[in-house]
mmCIF file of C-alpha atoms in Angstrom:
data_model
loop_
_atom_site.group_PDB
_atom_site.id
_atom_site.type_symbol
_atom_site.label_atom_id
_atom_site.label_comp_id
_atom_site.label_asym_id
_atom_site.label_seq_id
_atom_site.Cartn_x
_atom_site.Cartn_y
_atom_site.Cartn_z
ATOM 1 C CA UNK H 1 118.244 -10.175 193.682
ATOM 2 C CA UNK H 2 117.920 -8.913 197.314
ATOM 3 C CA UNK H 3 116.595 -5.119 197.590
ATOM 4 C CA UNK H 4 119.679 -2.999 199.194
ATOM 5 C CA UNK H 5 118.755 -1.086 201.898
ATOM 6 C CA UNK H 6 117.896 2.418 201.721
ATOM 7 C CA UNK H 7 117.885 6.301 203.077
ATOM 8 C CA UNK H 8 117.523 9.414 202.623
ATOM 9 C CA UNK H 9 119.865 11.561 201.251
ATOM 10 C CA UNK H 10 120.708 14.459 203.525
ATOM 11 C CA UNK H 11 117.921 16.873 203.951
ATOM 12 C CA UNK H 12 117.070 16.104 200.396
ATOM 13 C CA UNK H 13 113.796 13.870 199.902
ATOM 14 C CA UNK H 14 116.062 11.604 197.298
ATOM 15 C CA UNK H 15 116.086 7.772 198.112
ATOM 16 C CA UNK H 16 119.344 6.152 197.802
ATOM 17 C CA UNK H 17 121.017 3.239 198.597
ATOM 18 C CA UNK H 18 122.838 2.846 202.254
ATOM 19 C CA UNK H 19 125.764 1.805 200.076
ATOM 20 C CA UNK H 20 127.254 3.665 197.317
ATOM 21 C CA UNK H 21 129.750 2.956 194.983
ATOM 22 C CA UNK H 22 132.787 5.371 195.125
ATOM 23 C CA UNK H 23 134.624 6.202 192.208
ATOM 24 C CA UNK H 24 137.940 8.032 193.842
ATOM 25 C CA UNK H 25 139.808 4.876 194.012
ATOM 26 C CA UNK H 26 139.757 3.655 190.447
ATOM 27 C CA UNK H 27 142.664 2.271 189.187
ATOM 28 C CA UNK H 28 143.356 2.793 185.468
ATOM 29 C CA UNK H 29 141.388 1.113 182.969
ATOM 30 C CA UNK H 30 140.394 1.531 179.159
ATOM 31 C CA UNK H 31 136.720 3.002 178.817
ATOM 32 C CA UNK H 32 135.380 -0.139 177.835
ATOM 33 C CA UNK H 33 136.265 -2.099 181.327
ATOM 34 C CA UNK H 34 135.078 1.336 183.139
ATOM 35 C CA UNK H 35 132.189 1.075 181.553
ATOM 36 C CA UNK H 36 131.585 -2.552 182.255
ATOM 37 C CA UNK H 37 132.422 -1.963 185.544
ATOM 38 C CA UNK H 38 130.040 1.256 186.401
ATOM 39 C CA UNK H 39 126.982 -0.786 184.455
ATOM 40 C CA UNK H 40 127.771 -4.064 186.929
ATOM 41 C CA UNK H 41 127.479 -1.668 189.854
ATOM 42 C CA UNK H 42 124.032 0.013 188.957
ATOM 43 C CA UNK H 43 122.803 -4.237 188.121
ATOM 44 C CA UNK H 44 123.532 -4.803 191.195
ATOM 45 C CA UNK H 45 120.789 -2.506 192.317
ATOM 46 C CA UNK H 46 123.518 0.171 193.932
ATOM 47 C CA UNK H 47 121.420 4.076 193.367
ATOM 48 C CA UNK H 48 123.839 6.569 194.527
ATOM 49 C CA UNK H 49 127.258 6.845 192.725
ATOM 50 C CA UNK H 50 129.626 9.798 194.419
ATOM 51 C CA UNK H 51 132.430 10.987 192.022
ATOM 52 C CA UNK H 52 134.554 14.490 191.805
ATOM 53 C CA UNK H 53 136.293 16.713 189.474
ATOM 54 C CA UNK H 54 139.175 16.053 191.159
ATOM 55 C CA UNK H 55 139.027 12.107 190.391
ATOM 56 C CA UNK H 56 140.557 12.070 187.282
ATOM 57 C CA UNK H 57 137.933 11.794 184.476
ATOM 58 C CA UNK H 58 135.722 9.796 186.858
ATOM 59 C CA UNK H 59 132.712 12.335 186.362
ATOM 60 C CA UNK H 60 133.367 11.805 182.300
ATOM 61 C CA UNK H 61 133.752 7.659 182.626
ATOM 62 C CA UNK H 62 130.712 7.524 184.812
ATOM 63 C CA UNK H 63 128.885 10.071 182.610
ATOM 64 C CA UNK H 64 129.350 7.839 179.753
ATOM 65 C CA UNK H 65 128.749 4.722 181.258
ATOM 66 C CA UNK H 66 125.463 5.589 182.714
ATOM 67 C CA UNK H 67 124.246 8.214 179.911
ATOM 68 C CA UNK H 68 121.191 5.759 179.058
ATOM 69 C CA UNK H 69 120.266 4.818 182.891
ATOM 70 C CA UNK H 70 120.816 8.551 184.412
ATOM 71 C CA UNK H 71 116.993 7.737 186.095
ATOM 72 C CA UNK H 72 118.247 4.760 188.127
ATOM 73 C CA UNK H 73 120.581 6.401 189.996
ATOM 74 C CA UNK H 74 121.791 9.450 191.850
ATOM 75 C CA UNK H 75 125.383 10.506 191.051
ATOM 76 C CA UNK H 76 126.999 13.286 193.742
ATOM 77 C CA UNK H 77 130.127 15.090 193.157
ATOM 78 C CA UNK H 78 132.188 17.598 195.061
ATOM 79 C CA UNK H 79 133.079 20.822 193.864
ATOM 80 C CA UNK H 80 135.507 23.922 195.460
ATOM 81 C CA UNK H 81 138.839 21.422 194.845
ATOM 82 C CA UNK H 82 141.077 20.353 191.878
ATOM 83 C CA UNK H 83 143.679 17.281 191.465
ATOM 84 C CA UNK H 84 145.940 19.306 192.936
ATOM 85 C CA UNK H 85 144.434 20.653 195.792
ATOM 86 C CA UNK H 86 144.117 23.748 195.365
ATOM 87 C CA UNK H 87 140.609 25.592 195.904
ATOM 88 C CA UNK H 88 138.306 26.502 193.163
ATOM 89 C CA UNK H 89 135.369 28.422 192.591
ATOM 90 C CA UNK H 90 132.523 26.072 192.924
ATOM 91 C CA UNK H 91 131.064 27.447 189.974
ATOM 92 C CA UNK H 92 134.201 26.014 187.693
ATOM 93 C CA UNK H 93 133.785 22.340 187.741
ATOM 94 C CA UNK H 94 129.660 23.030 187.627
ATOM 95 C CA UNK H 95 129.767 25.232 184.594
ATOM 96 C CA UNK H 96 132.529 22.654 183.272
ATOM 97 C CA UNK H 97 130.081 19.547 184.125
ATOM 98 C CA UNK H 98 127.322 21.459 182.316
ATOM 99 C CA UNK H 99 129.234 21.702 178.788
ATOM 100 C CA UNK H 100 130.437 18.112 179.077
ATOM 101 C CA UNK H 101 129.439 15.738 176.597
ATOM 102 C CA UNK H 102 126.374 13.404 178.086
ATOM 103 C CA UNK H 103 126.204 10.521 175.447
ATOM 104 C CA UNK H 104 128.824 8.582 173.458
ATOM 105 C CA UNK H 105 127.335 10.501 170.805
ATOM 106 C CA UNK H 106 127.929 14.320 171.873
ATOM 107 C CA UNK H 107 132.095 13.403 172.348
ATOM 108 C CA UNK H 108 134.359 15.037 169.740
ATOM 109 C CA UNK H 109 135.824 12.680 167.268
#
């Protein structure tokens, strides 16, 4: 497989890939074929993954789908906006994202 090229991110000194795989125009799928889909992206060698809370359960989906491979990739999200637009405090969806469950394991059954 071809190396993608890569940059920067920002003034941050993390290494991505020029091309990124955005998750705001999923279309709905079961968690398995999410899954299958996020894993296919990070095989192909794509390192930066940009999601939202405002994305539907994208951050969840991805979460899940990556829990085991979090070191291959950078995943960036928005915060400040909901599904419906409104403004947030950015400290909502960041304290949310913290209590989230990070493995299939941690989910409620």
């Amino acid at each position: 497989m071809t190396k993608l090229p890569t940059a920067v991110l920002g003034r941050t000194d993390i290494e991505v890939t020029r091309l990124g795989y955005g998750a705001g125009h999923r279309k709905p799928m079961t968690e398995q074929q999410n899954q299958a889909m996020v894993r296919r992206v990070v095989d192909s060698g794509i390192t930066l993954i940009d999601t939202a809370n405002d994305y539907g359960n994208s951050e969840e989906m991805i979460g899940l789908a990556i829990f085991d491979r979090y070191s291959e990739v950078t995943v960036s999200t928005k915060c400040g906006c909901s599904p419906r637009g409104h403004s947030l405090d950015a400290r909502q969806p960041l304290s949310r994202a913290a209590r989230e469950p990070r493995t299939p394991e941690d989910r409620p059954h």
